[in-house]
Amino acid sequence: MRSRELRFGLGVFVLSLGVLLIRFLVPRPVGMADNGDGWRLLCDLGGRHTEIKPEFYVHFSYGPGQGCKSDYISSQAWLDWFASKLGKVLGSSAELNLLVLGAITAVLVAVGIAATVLALDLSTRNRVIATLLLLLVMADSAFFGYFASVLSEGAGFLGMLLMAGGLLLMHRTGAWRYWGAALTVFGALIGINAKSQTLLLIPLFVLALVLVKPLGKRGWARWLLPLGVLVVVGAGTAAVQSHGDPANAEYREANMYHVVFDSIVDGKHDTDADLAALGLPPSAKKFIGTGWWEASPWKDADYNGFRDKISRRNVVSYYASHPQRTLQILQQGAVDTLTARPERLGSFADTSGQPPMAQEFRVPVFSGLSALAAPLGLFVLVPFWLLIGWAGVRAFRRSRREYGIVVFFLLLFAVGQFGLSALGEGVEGVKHQLLTLFPTVLAFVFGVLSFFPRPAGPEPEPAEEPEPATEVFEAFREPEEPAVR
């Protein structure tokens, strides 16, 4: 590692951390309000807060609450636990202080940005541009608030950034490669285990490791380190998923309920025909537009009579036989993706003087542009994905392999997550599709960076011409001494 690069990386880290902390705290702290799911993480810390109304304001301090048990699995719980312990060391009486959590996450994001920039084979000027682009993504108003919240999207965003930076560093040689492997392991354990949706990263992560190929490495020298990363991440993920509800299976029926009664049978299309196609009786109309937890349909005799129809198999069969309706649902999913900001989730504390559910727009660059295009849905999203894919292909063809791997790693996850959320969740589409928008934007940034030229190498110094031999004429040659015998 050259000391010049280390100094530059430290400068990027300090700059990024300063920008993120100012963006977080000035003129007043911002975060993301709880949509009602935060109790699943709070149970492990201090209990459920039934008296707090979700969505209206961000509650930056959570004290002990009503005892509860949750099998929900998310790496966000690790960040929350660390923030809880550190907060108490710093003198906070709260079980979870979101100001401490936001500061910790800002440090980790700054580490991810610095590592990613150091991994890029670019000139200093272009590395500075890369830093600014990455800051615009991580600080965007659509994503940043989740770093100070009781929701799990923030862990997904952080993990994807760290994985991208780690994979890029693993293409370098020397000690950088091993630091990249460590960062990849850390990022993968956070990103893959952030939510049940992010488990979709697993096959893409394996493929990305297979394609990692540092310059000049062959045989075991190439494969040993990626194999070690894969073993550690695989074992770690298996251990995490074995403690609790694997892939959050307890919500499967709730998700299918919302797919059926919020997405497919939404009251705006041919309701009777859709109910018949799903094998549901006309009495099922009373569930249209209702929530699983509010309606408590499992207590209803009519619902229990067709409960077996609220299944993945039945929904997939409907999609296969109704392509036009499926395309309409995908179009709504694309609109949700580009909308970027859930309307009902506030950004400020109740002491901020802001009205309930007020949102901040301090850095609305990418989310603002996507929101402008939101009404077009698939007509914008699909061409944008194709453009990013073309940039990834170009990177492979122009010997910028490391960019191509990261671009397709993020892009393919975005496409898969889009279909999963649009067709398999049915409710809170804007919030759920943030895990589509974030990797899409991050892949776009890496696609742009792949166009930047490599830094010009130092020009070789001209070889010195040998001095011509001095010619000695016979007339001036000194006579040789005769040998003494």
Short mmCIF file of N, CA, C and O in Angstrom, two decimals, residues 93-158:
data_model
loop_
_atom_site.label_atom_id
_atom_site.label_comp_id
_atom_site.label_asym_id
_atom_site.label_seq_id
_atom_site.Cartn_x
_atom_site.Cartn_y
_atom_site.Cartn_z
N SER A 93 -29.80 7.34 28.45
CA SER A 93 -30.65 6.46 29.24
C SER A 93 -31.58 5.63 28.37
O SER A 93 -32.32 4.78 28.88
N ALA A 94 -31.58 5.86 27.08
CA ALA A 94 -32.48 5.17 26.17
C ALA A 94 -31.97 3.76 25.86
O ALA A 94 -30.77 3.50 25.86
N GLU A 95 -32.91 2.87 25.59
CA GLU A 95 -32.53 1.55 25.11
C GLU A 95 -31.97 1.63 23.69
O GLU A 95 -31.09 0.87 23.31
N LEU A 96 -32.51 2.54 22.91
CA LEU A 96 -32.00 2.77 21.55
C LEU A 96 -32.12 4.25 21.25
O LEU A 96 -33.21 4.83 21.28
N ASN A 97 -30.97 4.86 20.95
CA ASN A 97 -30.92 6.27 20.56
C ASN A 97 -30.60 6.33 19.08
O ASN A 97 -29.51 5.92 18.65
N LEU A 98 -31.53 6.84 18.29
CA LEU A 98 -31.34 6.87 16.84
C LEU A 98 -30.26 7.86 16.41
O LEU A 98 -29.73 7.75 15.30
N LEU A 99 -29.94 8.84 17.25
CA LEU A 99 -28.83 9.74 16.94
C LEU A 99 -27.51 8.97 16.96
O LEU A 99 -26.65 9.17 16.09
N VAL A 100 -27.36 8.09 17.93
CA VAL A 100 -26.15 7.26 18.00
C VAL A 100 -26.13 6.28 16.82
O VAL A 100 -25.09 6.08 16.17
N LEU A 101 -27.28 5.67 16.54
CA LEU A 101 -27.37 4.74 15.41
C LEU A 101 -27.03 5.43 14.10
O LEU A 101 -26.26 4.90 13.27
N GLY A 102 -27.57 6.63 13.89
CA GLY A 102 -27.28 7.37 12.66
C GLY A 102 -25.81 7.72 12.52
O GLY A 102 -25.24 7.64 11.43
N ALA A 103 -25.16 8.08 13.65
CA ALA A 103 -23.74 8.42 13.60
C ALA A 103 -22.90 7.19 13.28
O ALA A 103 -21.95 7.25 12.49
N ILE A 104 -23.24 6.04 13.89
CA ILE A 104 -22.52 4.80 13.60
C ILE A 104 -22.64 4.43 12.13
O ILE A 104 -21.65 4.08 11.46
N THR A 105 -23.85 4.51 11.62
CA THR A 105 -24.06 4.16 10.21
C THR A 105 -23.34 5.13 9.29
O THR A 105 -22.80 4.72 8.25
N ALA A 106 -23.29 6.40 9.65
CA ALA A 106 -22.57 7.38 8.84
C ALA A 106 -21.08 7.03 8.76
O ALA A 106 -20.45 7.15 7.70
N VAL A 107 -20.52 6.56 9.88
CA VAL A 107 -19.11 6.13 9.88
C VAL A 107 -18.92 4.96 8.92
O VAL A 107 -17.97 4.94 8.11
N LEU A 108 -19.81 3.98 8.99
CA LEU A 108 -19.69 2.80 8.13
C LEU A 108 -19.89 3.15 6.66
O LEU A 108 -19.20 2.61 5.78
N VAL A 109 -20.81 4.05 6.37
CA VAL A 109 -21.01 4.50 4.99
C VAL A 109 -19.76 5.22 4.49
O VAL A 109 -19.32 5.01 3.34
N ALA A 110 -19.16 6.06 5.34
CA ALA A 110 -17.94 6.77 4.94
C ALA A 110 -16.81 5.78 4.67
O ALA A 110 -16.02 5.97 3.73
N VAL A 111 -16.72 4.72 5.47
CA VAL A 111 -15.72 3.67 5.23
C VAL A 111 -15.97 3.02 3.87
O VAL A 111 -15.04 2.79 3.08
N GLY A 112 -17.24 2.72 3.59
CA GLY A 112 -17.58 2.10 2.31
C GLY A 112 -17.23 2.99 1.13
O GLY A 112 -16.71 2.51 0.11
N ILE A 113 -17.50 4.28 1.24
CA ILE A 113 -17.18 5.20 0.14
C ILE A 113 -15.68 5.29 -0.05
O ILE A 113 -15.17 5.23 -1.18
N ALA A 114 -14.92 5.44 1.05
CA ALA A 114 -13.47 5.55 0.94
C ALA A 114 -12.86 4.29 0.33
O ALA A 114 -11.98 4.37 -0.55
N ALA A 115 -13.32 3.12 0.78
CA ALA A 115 -12.79 1.86 0.24
C ALA A 115 -13.12 1.71 -1.23
O ALA A 115 -12.28 1.27 -2.03
N THR A 116 -14.33 2.09 -1.61
CA THR A 116 -14.74 1.98 -3.01
C THR A 116 -13.91 2.89 -3.89
O THR A 116 -13.44 2.48 -4.97
N VAL A 117 -13.68 4.11 -3.44
CA VAL A 117 -12.91 5.06 -4.24
C VAL A 117 -11.46 4.61 -4.38
O VAL A 117 -10.86 4.72 -5.45
N LEU A 118 -10.90 4.06 -3.31
CA LEU A 118 -9.53 3.56 -3.39
C LEU A 118 -9.41 2.37 -4.34
O LEU A 118 -8.35 2.13 -4.92
N ALA A 119 -10.49 1.63 -4.50
CA ALA A 119 -10.45 0.46 -5.38
C ALA A 119 -10.52 0.83 -6.85
O ALA A 119 -10.19 0.00 -7.71
N LEU A 120 -10.95 2.05 -7.16
CA LEU A 120 -11.13 2.45 -8.55
C LEU A 120 -9.80 2.83 -9.19
O LEU A 120 -9.03 3.61 -8.62
N ASP A 121 -9.55 2.28 -10.35
CA ASP A 121 -8.32 2.57 -11.09
C ASP A 121 -8.53 3.85 -11.90
O ASP A 121 -8.71 3.82 -13.12
N LEU A 122 -8.54 4.99 -11.19
CA LEU A 122 -8.83 6.28 -11.80
C LEU A 122 -7.81 7.31 -11.35
O LEU A 122 -7.11 7.13 -10.35
N SER A 123 -7.77 8.41 -12.07
CA SER A 123 -6.92 9.53 -11.67
C SER A 123 -7.49 10.17 -10.41
O SER A 123 -8.64 9.93 -10.03
N THR A 124 -6.69 11.00 -9.76
CA THR A 124 -7.15 11.66 -8.54
C THR A 124 -8.39 12.50 -8.80
O THR A 124 -9.35 12.49 -8.01
N ARG A 125 -8.40 13.23 -9.89
CA ARG A 125 -9.56 14.06 -10.20
C ARG A 125 -10.82 13.21 -10.37
O ARG A 125 -11.88 13.54 -9.83
N ASN A 126 -10.71 12.11 -11.09
CA ASN A 126 -11.88 11.26 -11.31
C ASN A 126 -12.29 10.51 -10.04
O ASN A 126 -13.47 10.19 -9.86
N ARG A 127 -11.32 10.25 -9.16
CA ARG A 127 -11.68 9.67 -7.87
C ARG A 127 -12.49 10.65 -7.03
O ARG A 127 -13.41 10.25 -6.30
N VAL A 128 -12.16 11.90 -7.11
CA VAL A 128 -12.94 12.92 -6.40
C VAL A 128 -14.36 12.96 -6.95
O VAL A 128 -15.34 13.06 -6.20
N ILE A 129 -14.49 12.88 -8.28
CA ILE A 129 -15.83 12.86 -8.89
C ILE A 129 -16.59 11.63 -8.42
O ILE A 129 -17.79 11.70 -8.10
N ALA A 130 -15.91 10.48 -8.34
CA ALA A 130 -16.55 9.25 -7.86
C ALA A 130 -17.03 9.43 -6.42
O ALA A 130 -18.13 8.97 -6.06
N THR A 131 -16.24 10.07 -5.60
CA THR A 131 -16.64 10.33 -4.21
C THR A 131 -17.92 11.14 -4.15
O THR A 131 -18.85 10.83 -3.39
N LEU A 132 -17.99 12.19 -4.96
CA LEU A 132 -19.18 13.05 -4.97
C LEU A 132 -20.41 12.28 -5.45
O LEU A 132 -21.51 12.43 -4.89
N LEU A 133 -20.25 11.45 -6.47
CA LEU A 133 -21.39 10.68 -6.98
C LEU A 133 -21.89 9.68 -5.92
O LEU A 133 -23.10 9.53 -5.73
N LEU A 134 -20.97 9.02 -5.24
CA LEU A 134 -21.37 8.05 -4.22
C LEU A 134 -22.05 8.77 -3.05
O LEU A 134 -23.01 8.25 -2.46
N LEU A 135 -21.55 9.95 -2.70
CA LEU A 135 -22.19 10.72 -1.63
C LEU A 135 -23.61 11.14 -2.02
O LEU A 135 -24.52 11.13 -1.18
N LEU A 136 -23.80 11.49 -3.28
CA LEU A 136 -25.14 11.87 -3.73
C LEU A 136 -26.12 10.70 -3.63
O LEU A 136 -27.30 10.90 -3.35
N VAL A 137 -25.61 9.48 -3.84
CA VAL A 137 -26.48 8.31 -3.70
C VAL A 137 -26.79 8.04 -2.23
O VAL A 137 -27.95 7.94 -1.82
N MET A 138 -25.74 7.94 -1.42
CA MET A 138 -25.94 7.54 -0.02
C MET A 138 -26.65 8.61 0.80
O MET A 138 -27.33 8.29 1.78
N ALA A 139 -26.50 9.87 0.40
CA ALA A 139 -27.14 10.96 1.14
C ALA A 139 -28.49 11.35 0.56
O ALA A 139 -29.13 12.28 1.06
N ASP A 140 -28.93 10.67 -0.47
CA ASP A 140 -30.21 11.03 -1.10
C ASP A 140 -31.35 10.90 -0.10
O ASP A 140 -31.40 9.99 0.72
N SER A 141 -32.28 11.83 -0.19
CA SER A 141 -33.38 11.90 0.77
C SER A 141 -34.24 10.64 0.78
O SER A 141 -34.91 10.34 1.79
N ALA A 142 -34.26 9.88 -0.31
CA ALA A 142 -35.06 8.65 -0.35
C ALA A 142 -34.44 7.54 0.48
O ALA A 142 -35.14 6.64 0.94
N PHE A 143 -33.11 7.59 0.69
CA PHE A 143 -32.41 6.49 1.35
C PHE A 143 -31.86 6.87 2.73
O PHE A 143 -31.84 6.04 3.63
N PHE A 144 -31.39 8.09 2.86
CA PHE A 144 -30.59 8.45 4.03
C PHE A 144 -31.34 8.30 5.34
O PHE A 144 -30.76 7.89 6.35
N GLY A 145 -32.62 8.64 5.37
CA GLY A 145 -33.37 8.60 6.62
C GLY A 145 -33.41 7.23 7.26
O GLY A 145 -33.52 7.11 8.49
N TYR A 146 -33.29 6.17 6.47
CA TYR A 146 -33.37 4.81 7.01
C TYR A 146 -32.14 4.46 7.85
O TYR A 146 -32.16 3.48 8.59
N PHE A 147 -31.07 5.25 7.72
CA PHE A 147 -29.89 4.99 8.55
C PHE A 147 -30.14 5.38 10.00
O PHE A 147 -29.36 4.99 10.88
N ALA A 148 -31.17 6.16 10.27
CA ALA A 148 -31.55 6.53 11.64
C ALA A 148 -33.02 6.17 11.82
O ALA A 148 -33.89 7.03 11.86
N SER A 149 -33.29 4.88 11.88
CA SER A 149 -34.68 4.42 12.00
C SER A 149 -34.70 3.04 12.63
O SER A 149 -33.65 2.40 12.79
N VAL A 150 -35.89 2.57 12.96
CA VAL A 150 -36.06 1.22 13.51
C VAL A 150 -36.49 0.26 12.40
O VAL A 150 -37.03 -0.81 12.68
N LEU A 151 -36.26 0.64 11.16
CA LEU A 151 -36.57 -0.20 10.00
C LEU A 151 -35.28 -0.81 9.46
O LEU A 151 -34.18 -0.37 9.80
N SER A 152 -35.40 -1.81 8.61
CA SER A 152 -34.24 -2.60 8.21
C SER A 152 -33.68 -2.25 6.83
O SER A 152 -32.68 -2.84 6.42
N GLU A 153 -34.30 -1.32 6.12
CA GLU A 153 -33.79 -0.97 4.79
C GLU A 153 -32.37 -0.40 4.84
O GLU A 153 -31.56 -0.63 3.94
N GLY A 154 -32.06 0.34 5.90
CA GLY A 154 -30.73 0.95 6.01
C GLY A 154 -29.62 -0.07 5.98
O GLY A 154 -28.56 0.15 5.37
N ALA A 155 -29.82 -1.22 6.64
CA ALA A 155 -28.81 -2.28 6.61
C ALA A 155 -28.63 -2.81 5.20
O ALA A 155 -27.51 -3.14 4.79
N GLY A 156 -29.72 -2.90 4.43
CA GLY A 156 -29.60 -3.35 3.04
C GLY A 156 -28.79 -2.38 2.20
O GLY A 156 -27.92 -2.79 1.43
N PHE A 157 -29.05 -1.07 2.34
CA PHE A 157 -28.30 -0.07 1.59
C PHE A 157 -26.81 -0.12 1.95
O PHE A 157 -25.94 -0.12 1.07
N LEU A 158 -26.53 -0.15 3.25
CA LEU A 158 -25.15 -0.18 3.71
C LEU A 158 -24.42 -1.43 3.21
O LEU A 158 -23.29 -1.35 2.72
#
